[in-house]
């Protein structure tokens, strides 16, 4: 198994690379998931002084022959962020390991098990609202095909994934493994591009995208808000 450590708009010291290799116990990870192929560790830095307590972000991604598992965290220094992200990653690996052995020989998740999948996954603040992810602000004039004027806070990160169609239950399960508040997938029943997302507490919503051949450009796109 390989560990790839890279920096996004920041340099990664050799000392930190060695610390990552010591922190991520490969033998323990392989016991929890014997299908792991590689681990990616991405380090990024926020230069805004107002976010000094969250200036360093570490994202760990586990690639295997099963679902992708991801954990990320931000702190005042990369070592603390790595500790937090490692704790989240180990918890998700252990949950997947326990579920896999508890359901060995069974099929995918049923609708009755959706509550078990979503339970405890959302992060709430003191007011009971979902905590939004902190994205890095990068001054730019062009982000992909979008023009940003001045010191724009917009960040565009393009990613392309290949995936087989799956059920709603499996999409919910994989959404939790990557630690995101939404998950894009192709519904195996409808064959439509779909998004499942967390709403309030343990509730969730689903958006299915269907092309309208009669809609003109002046009527806008076929988007859907993730609220409500």
PDB file of C-alpha atoms in Angstrom:
ATOM      1  CA  UNK A   1       0.000   0.000   0.000  1.00  0.00           C
ATOM      2  CA  UNK A   2       1.294   3.478  -0.880  1.00  0.00           C
ATOM      3  CA  UNK A   3       0.820   6.745   1.019  1.00  0.00           C
ATOM      4  CA  UNK A   4       0.921   9.836  -1.194  1.00  0.00           C
ATOM      5  CA  UNK A   5       1.331  13.153   0.636  1.00  0.00           C
ATOM      6  CA  UNK A   6       0.818  16.324  -1.393  1.00  0.00           C
ATOM      7  CA  UNK A   7       0.255  20.006  -0.742  1.00  0.00           C
ATOM      8  CA  UNK A   8      -2.353  22.209  -2.374  1.00  0.00           C
ATOM      9  CA  UNK A   9      -0.931  25.719  -2.706  1.00  0.00           C
ATOM     10  CA  UNK A  10       1.519  24.984   0.114  1.00  0.00           C
ATOM     11  CA  UNK A  11       4.801  23.164   0.647  1.00  0.00           C
ATOM     12  CA  UNK A  12       4.824  19.971   2.726  1.00  0.00           C
ATOM     13  CA  UNK A  13       7.960  19.641   4.914  1.00  0.00           C
ATOM     14  CA  UNK A  14       9.769  16.312   4.957  1.00  0.00           C
ATOM     15  CA  UNK A  15       9.273  16.175   8.714  1.00  0.00           C
ATOM     16  CA  UNK A  16       5.505  16.216   8.274  1.00  0.00           C
ATOM     17  CA  UNK A  17       5.667  13.514   5.586  1.00  0.00           C
ATOM     18  CA  UNK A  18       7.510  11.247   8.022  1.00  0.00           C
ATOM     19  CA  UNK A  19       4.944  12.052  10.721  1.00  0.00           C
ATOM     20  CA  UNK A  20       2.120  11.045   8.353  1.00  0.00           C
ATOM     21  CA  UNK A  21       3.809   7.703   7.680  1.00  0.00           C
ATOM     22  CA  UNK A  22       4.117   7.088  11.426  1.00  0.00           C
ATOM     23  CA  UNK A  23       0.602   8.302  12.261  1.00  0.00           C
ATOM     24  CA  UNK A  24      -1.269   6.276   9.653  1.00  0.00           C
ATOM     25  CA  UNK A  25      -0.822   2.735  10.908  1.00  0.00           C
ATOM     26  CA  UNK A  26      -0.994   0.768   7.658  1.00  0.00           C
ATOM     27  CA  UNK A  27      -1.203  -2.573   9.418  1.00  0.00           C
ATOM     28  CA  UNK A  28      -4.211  -1.438  11.446  1.00  0.00           C
ATOM     29  CA  UNK A  29      -5.895   0.094   8.385  1.00  0.00           C
ATOM     30  CA  UNK A  30      -5.447  -3.122   6.420  1.00  0.00           C
ATOM     31  CA  UNK A  31      -7.004  -5.102   9.265  1.00  0.00           C
ATOM     32  CA  UNK A  32     -10.083  -2.898   9.044  1.00  0.00           C
ATOM     33  CA  UNK A  33     -10.156  -2.984   5.226  1.00  0.00           C
ATOM     34  CA  UNK A  34      -8.063  -5.611   3.478  1.00  0.00           C
ATOM     35  CA  UNK A  35      -8.955  -4.182   0.055  1.00  0.00           C
ATOM     36  CA  UNK A  36      -7.142  -0.864   0.535  1.00  0.00           C
ATOM     37  CA  UNK A  37      -4.904   0.047  -2.411  1.00  0.00           C
ATOM     38  CA  UNK A  38      -3.537   3.478  -1.478  1.00  0.00           C
ATOM     39  CA  UNK A  39      -3.931   6.492   0.816  1.00  0.00           C
ATOM     40  CA  UNK A  40      -3.848  10.110  -0.359  1.00  0.00           C
ATOM     41  CA  UNK A  41      -3.091  12.845   2.176  1.00  0.00           C
ATOM     42  CA  UNK A  42      -3.665  16.405   0.944  1.00  0.00           C
ATOM     43  CA  UNK A  43      -2.518  19.405   2.997  1.00  0.00           C
ATOM     44  CA  UNK A  44      -3.794  22.921   2.308  1.00  0.00           C
ATOM     45  CA  UNK A  45      -3.418  26.247   4.102  1.00  0.00           C
ATOM     46  CA  UNK A  46      -5.806  29.160   4.621  1.00  0.00           C
ATOM     47  CA  UNK A  47      -3.915  32.469   4.710  1.00  0.00           C
ATOM     48  CA  UNK A  48      -6.822  34.525   6.089  1.00  0.00           C
ATOM     49  CA  UNK A  49      -5.748  35.774   9.580  1.00  0.00           C
ATOM     50  CA  UNK A  50      -9.386  35.616  10.738  1.00  0.00           C
ATOM     51  CA  UNK A  51      -9.277  31.842  10.309  1.00  0.00           C
ATOM     52  CA  UNK A  52      -6.001  31.274  12.145  1.00  0.00           C
ATOM     53  CA  UNK A  53      -7.565  28.552  14.316  1.00  0.00           C
ATOM     54  CA  UNK A  54      -8.501  26.635  11.139  1.00  0.00           C
ATOM     55  CA  UNK A  55      -5.590  27.682   8.932  1.00  0.00           C
ATOM     56  CA  UNK A  56      -4.341  24.171   8.146  1.00  0.00           C
ATOM     57  CA  UNK A  57      -6.562  21.520   6.551  1.00  0.00           C
ATOM     58  CA  UNK A  58      -5.730  17.848   6.077  1.00  0.00           C
ATOM     59  CA  UNK A  59      -7.799  15.517   3.896  1.00  0.00           C
ATOM     60  CA  UNK A  60      -7.186  11.748   3.937  1.00  0.00           C
ATOM     61  CA  UNK A  61      -8.664   9.608   1.163  1.00  0.00           C
ATOM     62  CA  UNK A  62      -8.579   5.811   1.211  1.00  0.00           C
ATOM     63  CA  UNK A  63      -8.788   4.138  -2.204  1.00  0.00           C
ATOM     64  CA  UNK A  64      -9.755   0.486  -2.233  1.00  0.00           C
ATOM     65  CA  UNK A  65     -11.671  -2.052  -4.271  1.00  0.00           C
ATOM     66  CA  UNK A  66     -14.702  -1.011  -2.222  1.00  0.00           C
ATOM     67  CA  UNK A  67     -16.191   2.445  -1.530  1.00  0.00           C
ATOM     68  CA  UNK A  68     -13.882   5.462  -1.262  1.00  0.00           C
ATOM     69  CA  UNK A  69     -13.522   6.596   2.361  1.00  0.00           C
ATOM     70  CA  UNK A  70     -12.538  10.183   3.111  1.00  0.00           C
ATOM     71  CA  UNK A  71     -11.984  12.244   6.251  1.00  0.00           C
ATOM     72  CA  UNK A  72     -10.869  15.856   6.596  1.00  0.00           C
ATOM     73  CA  UNK A  73     -10.295  18.319   9.412  1.00  0.00           C
ATOM     74  CA  UNK A  74      -8.915  21.815   9.989  1.00  0.00           C
ATOM     75  CA  UNK A  75      -6.915  23.158  12.935  1.00  0.00           C
ATOM     76  CA  UNK A  76      -4.313  25.762  13.861  1.00  0.00           C
ATOM     77  CA  UNK A  77      -1.446  23.575  12.650  1.00  0.00           C
ATOM     78  CA  UNK A  78      -1.154  20.590  10.262  1.00  0.00           C
ATOM     79  CA  UNK A  79      -0.244  18.118  13.002  1.00  0.00           C
ATOM     80  CA  UNK A  80      -3.430  18.827  14.964  1.00  0.00           C
ATOM     81  CA  UNK A  81      -5.478  18.702  11.751  1.00  0.00           C
ATOM     82  CA  UNK A  82      -3.924  15.322  10.893  1.00  0.00           C
ATOM     83  CA  UNK A  83      -4.832  13.961  14.335  1.00  0.00           C
ATOM     84  CA  UNK A  84      -8.464  15.052  13.916  1.00  0.00           C
ATOM     85  CA  UNK A  85      -8.746  13.706  10.364  1.00  0.00           C
ATOM     86  CA  UNK A  86      -7.115  10.408  11.387  1.00  0.00           C
ATOM     87  CA  UNK A  87      -9.660   9.987  14.200  1.00  0.00           C
ATOM     88  CA  UNK A  88     -12.559  10.493  11.784  1.00  0.00           C
ATOM     89  CA  UNK A  89     -11.015   8.129   9.240  1.00  0.00           C
ATOM     90  CA  UNK A  90     -10.499   5.346  11.772  1.00  0.00           C
ATOM     91  CA  UNK A  91     -14.103   5.674  12.973  1.00  0.00           C
ATOM     92  CA  UNK A  92     -15.431   5.390   9.412  1.00  0.00           C
ATOM     93  CA  UNK A  93     -13.178   2.449   8.605  1.00  0.00           C
ATOM     94  CA  UNK A  94     -14.287   0.664  11.760  1.00  0.00           C
ATOM     95  CA  UNK A  95     -17.969   1.340  11.021  1.00  0.00           C
ATOM     96  CA  UNK A  96     -17.587  -0.012   7.493  1.00  0.00           C
ATOM     97  CA  UNK A  97     -15.704  -3.053   8.843  1.00  0.00           C
ATOM     98  CA  UNK A  98     -18.406  -3.809  11.441  1.00  0.00           C
ATOM     99  CA  UNK A  99     -21.214  -3.342   8.927  1.00  0.00           C
ATOM    100  CA  UNK A 100     -19.484  -5.531   6.348  1.00  0.00           C
ATOM    101  CA  UNK A 101     -19.095  -8.448   8.737  1.00  0.00           C
ATOM    102  CA  UNK A 102     -22.556  -7.983  10.271  1.00  0.00           C
ATOM    103  CA  UNK A 103     -24.096  -8.092   6.798  1.00  0.00           C
ATOM    104  CA  UNK A 104     -21.797 -10.681   5.197  1.00  0.00           C
ATOM    105  CA  UNK A 105     -23.705 -12.560   2.534  1.00  0.00           C
ATOM    106  CA  UNK A 106     -26.545 -10.036   2.523  1.00  0.00           C
ATOM    107  CA  UNK A 107     -27.438  -7.571  -0.201  1.00  0.00           C
ATOM    108  CA  UNK A 108     -27.336  -3.810  -0.174  1.00  0.00           C
ATOM    109  CA  UNK A 109     -29.064  -1.591   2.362  1.00  0.00           C
ATOM    110  CA  UNK A 110     -32.849  -1.713   2.506  1.00  0.00           C
ATOM    111  CA  UNK A 111     -35.116   1.288   3.043  1.00  0.00           C
ATOM    112  CA  UNK A 112     -35.678   0.145   6.651  1.00  0.00           C
ATOM    113  CA  UNK A 113     -31.957   0.605   7.363  1.00  0.00           C
ATOM    114  CA  UNK A 114     -31.672   4.193   6.126  1.00  0.00           C
ATOM    115  CA  UNK A 115     -31.945   5.539   9.687  1.00  0.00           C
ATOM    116  CA  UNK A 116     -28.952   3.460  10.755  1.00  0.00           C
ATOM    117  CA  UNK A 117     -26.883   4.823   7.894  1.00  0.00           C
ATOM    118  CA  UNK A 118     -27.628   8.508   8.433  1.00  0.00           C
ATOM    119  CA  UNK A 119     -27.675   8.463  12.238  1.00  0.00           C
ATOM    120  CA  UNK A 120     -24.976  10.613  13.838  1.00  0.00           C
ATOM    121  CA  UNK A 121     -23.506  11.714  10.524  1.00  0.00           C
ATOM    122  CA  UNK A 122     -24.524  15.399  10.505  1.00  0.00           C
ATOM    123  CA  UNK A 123     -22.556  18.000  12.453  1.00  0.00           C
ATOM    124  CA  UNK A 124     -24.715  20.601  14.216  1.00  0.00           C
ATOM    125  CA  UNK A 125     -23.860  23.878  15.946  1.00  0.00           C
ATOM    126  CA  UNK A 126     -25.359  25.197  19.175  1.00  0.00           C
ATOM    127  CA  UNK A 127     -28.467  26.412  17.346  1.00  0.00           C
ATOM    128  CA  UNK A 128     -29.153  23.030  15.818  1.00  0.00           C
ATOM    129  CA  UNK A 129     -28.080  24.141  12.340  1.00  0.00           C
ATOM    130  CA  UNK A 130     -25.792  22.198  10.004  1.00  0.00           C
ATOM    131  CA  UNK A 131     -22.170  23.340  10.156  1.00  0.00           C
ATOM    132  CA  UNK A 132     -21.052  24.491   6.723  1.00  0.00           C
ATOM    133  CA  UNK A 133     -17.681  23.412   5.390  1.00  0.00           C
ATOM    134  CA  UNK A 134     -14.965  26.083   5.355  1.00  0.00           C
ATOM    135  CA  UNK A 135     -13.574  26.465   1.826  1.00  0.00           C
ATOM    136  CA  UNK A 136     -10.280  28.052   1.005  1.00  0.00           C
ATOM    137  CA  UNK A 137     -10.479  31.567  -0.491  1.00  0.00           C
ATOM    138  CA  UNK A 138      -8.083  32.104  -3.403  1.00  0.00           C
ATOM    139  CA  UNK A 139      -7.813  35.471  -5.239  1.00  0.00           C
ATOM    140  CA  UNK A 140      -8.312  34.851  -8.941  1.00  0.00           C
ATOM    141  CA  UNK A 141      -9.699  36.370 -12.112  1.00  0.00           C
ATOM    142  CA  UNK A 142     -10.781  33.179 -13.890  1.00  0.00           C
ATOM    143  CA  UNK A 143     -11.899  29.964 -12.212  1.00  0.00           C
ATOM    144  CA  UNK A 144     -12.580  27.460 -14.982  1.00  0.00           C
ATOM    145  CA  UNK A 145     -15.214  29.106 -17.160  1.00  0.00           C
ATOM    146  CA  UNK A 146     -16.330  31.483 -14.363  1.00  0.00           C
ATOM    147  CA  UNK A 147     -14.947  35.013 -14.145  1.00  0.00           C
ATOM    148  CA  UNK A 148     -14.299  36.335 -10.617  1.00  0.00           C
ATOM    149  CA  UNK A 149     -13.799  40.057 -10.078  1.00  0.00           C
ATOM    150  CA  UNK A 150     -11.184  41.193  -7.543  1.00  0.00           C
ATOM    151  CA  UNK A 151     -10.451  39.137  -4.441  1.00  0.00           C
ATOM    152  CA  UNK A 152     -13.350  36.800  -5.045  1.00  0.00           C
ATOM    153  CA  UNK A 153     -14.063  34.085  -2.438  1.00  0.00           C
ATOM    154  CA  UNK A 154     -15.181  31.624  -5.118  1.00  0.00           C
ATOM    155  CA  UNK A 155     -13.204  28.400  -5.386  1.00  0.00           C
ATOM    156  CA  UNK A 156     -13.856  25.915  -8.183  1.00  0.00           C
ATOM    157  CA  UNK A 157     -12.484  22.398  -7.751  1.00  0.00           C
ATOM    158  CA  UNK A 158     -13.377  20.111 -10.614  1.00  0.00           C
ATOM    159  CA  UNK A 159     -13.436  16.358 -10.068  1.00  0.00           C
ATOM    160  CA  UNK A 160     -14.569  13.569 -12.380  1.00  0.00           C
ATOM    161  CA  UNK A 161     -15.506  10.147 -11.035  1.00  0.00           C
ATOM    162  CA  UNK A 162     -16.625   6.921 -12.671  1.00  0.00           C
ATOM    163  CA  UNK A 163     -19.178   4.867 -10.766  1.00  0.00           C
ATOM    164  CA  UNK A 164     -21.674   2.098 -11.377  1.00  0.00           C
ATOM    165  CA  UNK A 165     -25.413   2.815 -10.857  1.00  0.00           C
ATOM    166  CA  UNK A 166     -26.538   2.191  -7.276  1.00  0.00           C
ATOM    167  CA  UNK A 167     -29.606   2.203  -5.053  1.00  0.00           C
ATOM    168  CA  UNK A 168     -30.602   5.050  -2.743  1.00  0.00           C
ATOM    169  CA  UNK A 169     -29.571   3.007   0.291  1.00  0.00           C
ATOM    170  CA  UNK A 170     -26.084   2.403  -1.090  1.00  0.00           C
ATOM    171  CA  UNK A 171     -25.728   6.108  -1.971  1.00  0.00           C
ATOM    172  CA  UNK A 172     -26.574   7.071   1.621  1.00  0.00           C
ATOM    173  CA  UNK A 173     -24.035   4.565   2.914  1.00  0.00           C
ATOM    174  CA  UNK A 174     -21.256   5.859   0.659  1.00  0.00           C
ATOM    175  CA  UNK A 175     -22.149   9.495   1.463  1.00  0.00           C
ATOM    176  CA  UNK A 176     -21.384   8.780   5.106  1.00  0.00           C
ATOM    177  CA  UNK A 177     -18.103   7.059   4.267  1.00  0.00           C
ATOM    178  CA  UNK A 178     -16.757  10.128   2.438  1.00  0.00           C
ATOM    179  CA  UNK A 179     -18.070  12.463   5.176  1.00  0.00           C
ATOM    180  CA  UNK A 180     -19.945  14.842   2.887  1.00  0.00           C
ATOM    181  CA  UNK A 181     -23.411  16.391   3.227  1.00  0.00           C
ATOM    182  CA  UNK A 182     -24.406  15.250  -0.265  1.00  0.00           C
ATOM    183  CA  UNK A 183     -23.622  12.433  -2.681  1.00  0.00           C
ATOM    184  CA  UNK A 184     -23.995  12.427  -6.476  1.00  0.00           C
ATOM    185  CA  UNK A 185     -24.907   9.083  -8.055  1.00  0.00           C
ATOM    186  CA  UNK A 186     -26.810   7.393 -10.896  1.00  0.00           C
ATOM    187  CA  UNK A 187     -29.985   5.763  -9.582  1.00  0.00           C
ATOM    188  CA  UNK A 188     -30.044   2.092 -10.591  1.00  0.00           C
ATOM    189  CA  UNK A 189     -33.861   2.100 -10.723  1.00  0.00           C
ATOM    190  CA  UNK A 190     -34.517   5.292 -12.718  1.00  0.00           C
ATOM    191  CA  UNK A 191     -31.106   5.567 -14.485  1.00  0.00           C
ATOM    192  CA  UNK A 192     -31.233   9.306 -13.675  1.00  0.00           C
ATOM    193  CA  UNK A 193     -28.400  11.439 -12.246  1.00  0.00           C
ATOM    194  CA  UNK A 194     -29.422  11.982  -8.628  1.00  0.00           C
ATOM    195  CA  UNK A 195     -28.214  13.671  -5.446  1.00  0.00           C
ATOM    196  CA  UNK A 196     -28.957  12.567  -1.896  1.00  0.00           C
ATOM    197  CA  UNK A 197     -28.296  15.179   0.816  1.00  0.00           C
ATOM    198  CA  UNK A 198     -28.712  15.777   4.528  1.00  0.00           C
ATOM    199  CA  UNK A 199     -31.429  18.245   5.539  1.00  0.00           C
ATOM    200  CA  UNK A 200     -32.259  18.685   9.224  1.00  0.00           C
ATOM    201  CA  UNK A 201     -30.933  16.475  12.030  1.00  0.00           C
ATOM    202  CA  UNK A 202     -31.163  12.913  10.645  1.00  0.00           C
ATOM    203  CA  UNK A 203     -33.558  13.724   7.786  1.00  0.00           C
ATOM    204  CA  UNK A 204     -32.431  13.576   4.155  1.00  0.00           C
ATOM    205  CA  UNK A 205     -33.612  14.565   0.678  1.00  0.00           C
ATOM    206  CA  UNK A 206     -33.172  13.272  -2.851  1.00  0.00           C
ATOM    207  CA  UNK A 207     -33.040  15.222  -6.113  1.00  0.00           C
ATOM    208  CA  UNK A 208     -33.449  13.442  -9.455  1.00  0.00           C
ATOM    209  CA  UNK A 209     -32.353  15.295 -12.598  1.00  0.00           C
ATOM    210  CA  UNK A 210     -34.433  14.773 -15.729  1.00  0.00           C
ATOM    211  CA  UNK A 211     -33.668  16.455 -19.036  1.00  0.00           C
ATOM    212  CA  UNK A 212     -36.449  18.571 -20.576  1.00  0.00           C
ATOM    213  CA  UNK A 213     -35.973  18.690 -24.372  1.00  0.00           C
ATOM    214  CA  UNK A 214     -38.590  21.477 -24.699  1.00  0.00           C
ATOM    215  CA  UNK A 215     -36.883  23.847 -22.261  1.00  0.00           C
ATOM    216  CA  UNK A 216     -35.077  26.776 -23.896  1.00  0.00           C
ATOM    217  CA  UNK A 217     -31.950  28.486 -22.690  1.00  0.00           C
ATOM    218  CA  UNK A 218     -33.969  31.518 -21.574  1.00  0.00           C
ATOM    219  CA  UNK A 219     -35.847  29.352 -19.057  1.00  0.00           C
ATOM    220  CA  UNK A 220     -32.713  28.587 -17.041  1.00  0.00           C
ATOM    221  CA  UNK A 221     -31.038  25.315 -16.134  1.00  0.00           C
ATOM    222  CA  UNK A 222     -32.492  22.241 -14.543  1.00  0.00           C
ATOM    223  CA  UNK A 223     -31.000  22.871 -11.115  1.00  0.00           C
ATOM    224  CA  UNK A 224     -32.450  22.140  -7.715  1.00  0.00           C
ATOM    225  CA  UNK A 225     -31.844  23.782  -4.349  1.00  0.00           C
ATOM    226  CA  UNK A 226     -30.544  21.536  -1.576  1.00  0.00           C
ATOM    227  CA  UNK A 227     -32.748  23.176   1.014  1.00  0.00           C
ATOM    228  CA  UNK A 228     -36.367  22.963   2.039  1.00  0.00           C
TER     229      UNK A 228
END
